[in-house]
CSV table of C-alpha atoms and ligand atoms in Angstrom, one decimal:
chain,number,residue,atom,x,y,z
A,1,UNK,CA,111.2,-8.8,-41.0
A,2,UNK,CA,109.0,-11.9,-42.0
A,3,UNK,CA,110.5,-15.3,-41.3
A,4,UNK,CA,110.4,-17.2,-44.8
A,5,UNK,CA,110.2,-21.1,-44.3
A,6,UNK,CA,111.2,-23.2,-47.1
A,7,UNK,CA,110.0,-26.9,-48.0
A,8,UNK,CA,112.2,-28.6,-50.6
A,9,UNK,CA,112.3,-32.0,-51.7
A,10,UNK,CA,115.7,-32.5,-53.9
A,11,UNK,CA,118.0,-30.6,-55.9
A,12,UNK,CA,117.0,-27.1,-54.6
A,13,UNK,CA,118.2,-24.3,-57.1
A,14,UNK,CA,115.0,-22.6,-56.5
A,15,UNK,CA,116.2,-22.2,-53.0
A,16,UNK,CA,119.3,-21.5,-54.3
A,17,UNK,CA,117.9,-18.5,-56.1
A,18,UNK,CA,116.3,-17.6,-52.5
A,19,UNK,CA,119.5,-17.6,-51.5
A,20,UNK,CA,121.3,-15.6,-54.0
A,21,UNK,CA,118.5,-12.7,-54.0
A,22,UNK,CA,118.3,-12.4,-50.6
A,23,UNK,CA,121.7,-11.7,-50.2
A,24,UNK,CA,121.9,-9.3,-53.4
A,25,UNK,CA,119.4,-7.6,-50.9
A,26,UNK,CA,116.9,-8.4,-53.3
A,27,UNK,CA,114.4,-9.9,-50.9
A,28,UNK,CA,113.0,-6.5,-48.8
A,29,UNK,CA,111.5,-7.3,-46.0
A,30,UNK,CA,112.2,-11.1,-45.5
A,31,UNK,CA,114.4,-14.1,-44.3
A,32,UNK,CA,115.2,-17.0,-45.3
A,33,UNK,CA,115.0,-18.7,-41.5
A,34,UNK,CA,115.0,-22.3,-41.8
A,35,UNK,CA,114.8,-25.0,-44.5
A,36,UNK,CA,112.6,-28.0,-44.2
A,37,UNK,CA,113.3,-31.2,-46.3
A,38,UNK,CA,111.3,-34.0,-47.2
A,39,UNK,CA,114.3,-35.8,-47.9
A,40,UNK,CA,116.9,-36.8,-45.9
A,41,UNK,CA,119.1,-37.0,-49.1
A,42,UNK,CA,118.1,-33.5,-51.1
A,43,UNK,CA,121.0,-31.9,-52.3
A,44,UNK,CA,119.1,-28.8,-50.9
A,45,UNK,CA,120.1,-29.7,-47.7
A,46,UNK,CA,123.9,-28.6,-48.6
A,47,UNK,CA,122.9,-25.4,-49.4
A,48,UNK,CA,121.4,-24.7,-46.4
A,49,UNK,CA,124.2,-25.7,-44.6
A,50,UNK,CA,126.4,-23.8,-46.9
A,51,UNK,CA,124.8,-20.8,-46.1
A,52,UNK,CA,124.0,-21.1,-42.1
A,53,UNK,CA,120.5,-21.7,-42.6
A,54,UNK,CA,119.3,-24.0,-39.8
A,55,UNK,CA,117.1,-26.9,-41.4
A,56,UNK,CA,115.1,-29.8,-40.3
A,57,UNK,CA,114.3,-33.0,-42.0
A,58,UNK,CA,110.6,-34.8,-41.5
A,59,UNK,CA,110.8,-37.8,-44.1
A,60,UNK,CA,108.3,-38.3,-45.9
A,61,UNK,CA,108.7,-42.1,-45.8
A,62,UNK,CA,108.2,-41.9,-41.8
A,63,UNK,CA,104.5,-41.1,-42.1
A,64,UNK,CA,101.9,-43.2,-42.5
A,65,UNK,CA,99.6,-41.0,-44.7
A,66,UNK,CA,99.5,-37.5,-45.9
A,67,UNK,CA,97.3,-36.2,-42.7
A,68,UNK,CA,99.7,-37.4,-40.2
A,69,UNK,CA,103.1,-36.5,-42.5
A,70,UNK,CA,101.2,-32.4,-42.6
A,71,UNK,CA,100.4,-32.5,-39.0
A,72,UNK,CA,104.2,-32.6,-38.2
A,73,UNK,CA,104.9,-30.0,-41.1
A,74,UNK,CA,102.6,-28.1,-39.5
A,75,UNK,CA,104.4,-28.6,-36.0
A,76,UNK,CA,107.5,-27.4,-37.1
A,77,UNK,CA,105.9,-24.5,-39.0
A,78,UNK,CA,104.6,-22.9,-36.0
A,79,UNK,CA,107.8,-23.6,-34.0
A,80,UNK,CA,109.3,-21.6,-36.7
A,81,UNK,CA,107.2,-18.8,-36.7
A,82,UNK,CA,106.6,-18.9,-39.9
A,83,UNK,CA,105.5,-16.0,-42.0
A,84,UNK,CA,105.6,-16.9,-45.1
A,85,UNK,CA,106.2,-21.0,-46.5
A,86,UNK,CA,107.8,-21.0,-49.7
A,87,UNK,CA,107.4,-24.4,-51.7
A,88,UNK,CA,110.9,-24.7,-53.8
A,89,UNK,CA,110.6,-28.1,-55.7
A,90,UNK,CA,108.5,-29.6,-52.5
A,91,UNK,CA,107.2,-32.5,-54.2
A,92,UNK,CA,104.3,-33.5,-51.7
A,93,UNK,CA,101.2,-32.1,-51.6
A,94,UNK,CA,100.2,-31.0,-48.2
A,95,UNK,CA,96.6,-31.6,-46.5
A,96,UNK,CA,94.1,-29.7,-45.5
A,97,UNK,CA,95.0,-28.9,-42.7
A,98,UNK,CA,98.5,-26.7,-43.5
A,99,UNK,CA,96.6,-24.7,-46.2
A,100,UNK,CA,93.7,-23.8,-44.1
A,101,UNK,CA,96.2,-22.6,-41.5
A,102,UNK,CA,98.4,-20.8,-43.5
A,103,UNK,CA,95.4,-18.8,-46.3
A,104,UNK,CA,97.4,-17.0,-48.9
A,105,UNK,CA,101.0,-17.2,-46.8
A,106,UNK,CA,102.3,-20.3,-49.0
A,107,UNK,CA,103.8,-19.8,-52.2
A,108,UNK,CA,104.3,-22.5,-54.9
A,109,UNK,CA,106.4,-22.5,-58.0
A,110,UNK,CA,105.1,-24.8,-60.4
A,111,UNK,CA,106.9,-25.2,-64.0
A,112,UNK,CA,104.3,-24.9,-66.2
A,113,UNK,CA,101.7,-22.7,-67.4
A,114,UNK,CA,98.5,-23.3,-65.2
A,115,UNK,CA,95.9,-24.1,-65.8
A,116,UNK,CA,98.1,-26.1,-68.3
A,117,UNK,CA,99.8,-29.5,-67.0
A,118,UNK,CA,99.4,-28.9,-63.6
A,119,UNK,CA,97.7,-30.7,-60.5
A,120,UNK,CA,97.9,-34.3,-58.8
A,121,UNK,CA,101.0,-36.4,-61.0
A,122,UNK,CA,103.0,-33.5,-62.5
A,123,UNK,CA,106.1,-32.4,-61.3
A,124,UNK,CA,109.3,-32.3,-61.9
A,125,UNK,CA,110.2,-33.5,-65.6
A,126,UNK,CA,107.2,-35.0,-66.1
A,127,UNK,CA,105.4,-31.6,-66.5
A,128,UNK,CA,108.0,-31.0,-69.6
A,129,UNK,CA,107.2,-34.5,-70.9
A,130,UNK,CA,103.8,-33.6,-70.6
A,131,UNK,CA,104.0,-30.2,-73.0
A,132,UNK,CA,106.3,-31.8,-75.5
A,133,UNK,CA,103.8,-34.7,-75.7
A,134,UNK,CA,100.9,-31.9,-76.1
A,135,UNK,CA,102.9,-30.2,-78.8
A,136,UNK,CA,102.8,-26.6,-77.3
A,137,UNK,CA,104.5,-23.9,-78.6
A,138,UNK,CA,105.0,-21.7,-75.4
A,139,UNK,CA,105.6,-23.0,-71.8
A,140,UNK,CA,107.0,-21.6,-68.7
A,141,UNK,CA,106.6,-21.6,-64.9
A,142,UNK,CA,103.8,-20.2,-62.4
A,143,UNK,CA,104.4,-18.8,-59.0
A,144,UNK,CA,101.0,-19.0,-57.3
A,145,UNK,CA,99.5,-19.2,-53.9
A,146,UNK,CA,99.2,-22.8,-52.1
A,147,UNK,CA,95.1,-23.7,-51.1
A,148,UNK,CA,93.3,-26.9,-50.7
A,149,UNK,CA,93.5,-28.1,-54.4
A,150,UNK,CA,96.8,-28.8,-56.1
A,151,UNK,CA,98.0,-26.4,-58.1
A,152,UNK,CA,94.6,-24.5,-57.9
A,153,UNK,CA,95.5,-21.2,-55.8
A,154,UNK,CA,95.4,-17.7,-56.9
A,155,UNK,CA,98.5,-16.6,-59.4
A,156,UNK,CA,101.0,-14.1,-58.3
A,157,UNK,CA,103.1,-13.8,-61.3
A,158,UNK,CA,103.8,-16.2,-64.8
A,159,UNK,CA,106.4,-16.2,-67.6
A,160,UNK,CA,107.4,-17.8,-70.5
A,161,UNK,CA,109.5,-19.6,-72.7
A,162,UNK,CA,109.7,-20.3,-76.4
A,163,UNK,CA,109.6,-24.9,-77.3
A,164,UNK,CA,112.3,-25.4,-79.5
A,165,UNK,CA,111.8,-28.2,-82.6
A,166,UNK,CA,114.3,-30.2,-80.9
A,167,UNK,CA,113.3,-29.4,-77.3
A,168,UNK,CA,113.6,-32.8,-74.8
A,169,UNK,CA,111.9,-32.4,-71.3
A,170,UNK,CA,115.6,-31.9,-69.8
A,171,UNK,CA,116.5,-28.7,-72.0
A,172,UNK,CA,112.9,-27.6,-71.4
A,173,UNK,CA,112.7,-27.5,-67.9
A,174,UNK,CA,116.5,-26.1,-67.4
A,175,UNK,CA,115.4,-23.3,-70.3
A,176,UNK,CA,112.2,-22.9,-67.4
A,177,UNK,CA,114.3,-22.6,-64.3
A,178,UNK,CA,117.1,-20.4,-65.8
A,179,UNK,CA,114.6,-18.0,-67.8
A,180,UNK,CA,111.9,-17.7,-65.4
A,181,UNK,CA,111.6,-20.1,-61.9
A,182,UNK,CA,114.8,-18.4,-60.6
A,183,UNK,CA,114.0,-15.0,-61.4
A,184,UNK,CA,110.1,-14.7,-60.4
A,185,UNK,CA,110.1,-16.8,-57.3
A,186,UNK,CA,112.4,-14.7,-55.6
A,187,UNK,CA,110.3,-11.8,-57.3
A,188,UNK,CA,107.3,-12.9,-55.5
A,189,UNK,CA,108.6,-13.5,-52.5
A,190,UNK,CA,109.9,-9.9,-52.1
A,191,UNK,CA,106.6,-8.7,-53.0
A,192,UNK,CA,104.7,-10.8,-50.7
A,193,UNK,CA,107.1,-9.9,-47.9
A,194,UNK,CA,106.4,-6.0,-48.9
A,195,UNK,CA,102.9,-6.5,-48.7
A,196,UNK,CA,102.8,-5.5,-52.5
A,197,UNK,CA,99.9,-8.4,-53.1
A,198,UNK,CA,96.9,-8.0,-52.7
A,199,UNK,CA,93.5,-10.7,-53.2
A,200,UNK,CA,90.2,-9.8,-54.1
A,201,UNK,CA,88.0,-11.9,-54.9
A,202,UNK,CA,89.9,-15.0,-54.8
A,203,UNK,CA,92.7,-13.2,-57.1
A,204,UNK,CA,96.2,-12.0,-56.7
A,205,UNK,CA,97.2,-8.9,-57.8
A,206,UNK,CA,100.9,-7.4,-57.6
A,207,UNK,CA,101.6,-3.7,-57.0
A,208,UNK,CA,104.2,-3.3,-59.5
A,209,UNK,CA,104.5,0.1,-59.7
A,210,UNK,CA,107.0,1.0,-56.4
B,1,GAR,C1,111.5,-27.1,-60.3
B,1,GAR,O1,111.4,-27.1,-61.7
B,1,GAR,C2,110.1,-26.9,-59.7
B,1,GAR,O2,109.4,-25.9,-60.5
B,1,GAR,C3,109.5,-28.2,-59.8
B,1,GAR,O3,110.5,-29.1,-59.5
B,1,GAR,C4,111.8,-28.5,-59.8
B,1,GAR,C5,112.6,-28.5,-58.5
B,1,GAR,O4,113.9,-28.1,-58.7
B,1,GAR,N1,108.4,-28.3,-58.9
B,1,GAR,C6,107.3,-29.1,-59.1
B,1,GAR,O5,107.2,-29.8,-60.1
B,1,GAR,C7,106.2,-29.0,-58.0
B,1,GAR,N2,105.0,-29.4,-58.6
B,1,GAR,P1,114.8,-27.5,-57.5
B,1,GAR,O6,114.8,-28.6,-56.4
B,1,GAR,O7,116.2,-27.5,-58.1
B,1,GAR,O8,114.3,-26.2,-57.1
């Protein structure tokens, strides 16, 4: 069984979908074995507790820069014994120095399209401002691996959604999480913790066929 870590920063229906699929039994392979929060206020805290997952909270605000605020991540990942770090709505970027630990064993969802309004400055609803704004027709949400650029690591699996005329970031990114974050996150989890993804070259690809 591979311990699954997850970082969160707020609301945490992503982890909430961790939740729910792992105890469908739709998560082979992997638990969910502690929560870690960036914020001593996330809502995704409750859950945890909720559900008798154990979590920690390392505040963001109690770190003087982005090196030292990783370093203690990274600290409390290794007292975890984590396997795999899944980033639910984790709104910091980690250094250096957690990616290079942890190559191809941190998973990100992201809600849009990458290469499409992704990177340093979007998250959360300003990702959906930033498509209506564009005037794009299609958007959706990207589960990809976590390296030492934002945004920037190999895809595991995308999907879509259809912009409505009268779309507003709001409807956009709930039509995002309810069509596609909640279903492929826990979708890519599973696979990673059944060693049903593979890189080559830089590139994920997913053994869908078992
Ligand atoms: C989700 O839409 C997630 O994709 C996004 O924030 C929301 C968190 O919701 N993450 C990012 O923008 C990271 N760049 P949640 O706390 O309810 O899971």
């Amino acid at each position: 069984m591979k311990n699954i870590v997850v970082l969160v920063s707020g609301g945490g229906t992503n982890l909430q979908a961790l939740i729910d699929a792992e105890k469908r039994g739709d998560i082979k392979g992997g638990k969910i074995t502690c929560v870690i929060s960036s914020n001593e206020d996330a809502y995704a805290l409750e859950r945890a507790k909720q559900n008798d997952i154990p979590s920690v909270v390392i505040p963001r605000k109690d770190y003087a820069d982005s090196k030292s605020y990783s370093d203690a991540v990274l600290a409390e990942l290794k007292k975890q014994n984590a396997d795999l770090i899944v980033l639910a709505g984790f709104m910091i970027i980690l250094d250096e120095c957690v990616t290079k630990d942890y190559p191809y064993k941190i998973i990100n969802v992201h809600p849009a399209l990458i290469p499409s309004f992704c990177g340093e400055g979007f998250y959360g609803l300003r990702v959906h401002k930033a498509a209506l704004e564009y005037g794009v027709k299609v958007s959706g949400a990207t589960i990809h691996f976590v390296n030492e650029k934002a945004d920037a690591g190999a895809i595991i699996l995308q999907g879509t959604v259809d912009i409505a005329n009268d779309e507003t970031p709001e409807t956009l990114q709930k039509k995002i999480m309810e069509n596609v974050e909640w279903k492929l996150l826990p979708k890519a989890v599973s696979l990673f913790c059944e060693d049903r993804i593979t890189i080559k070259d830089g590139k994920a690809y997913v053994d869908l066929e078992v």
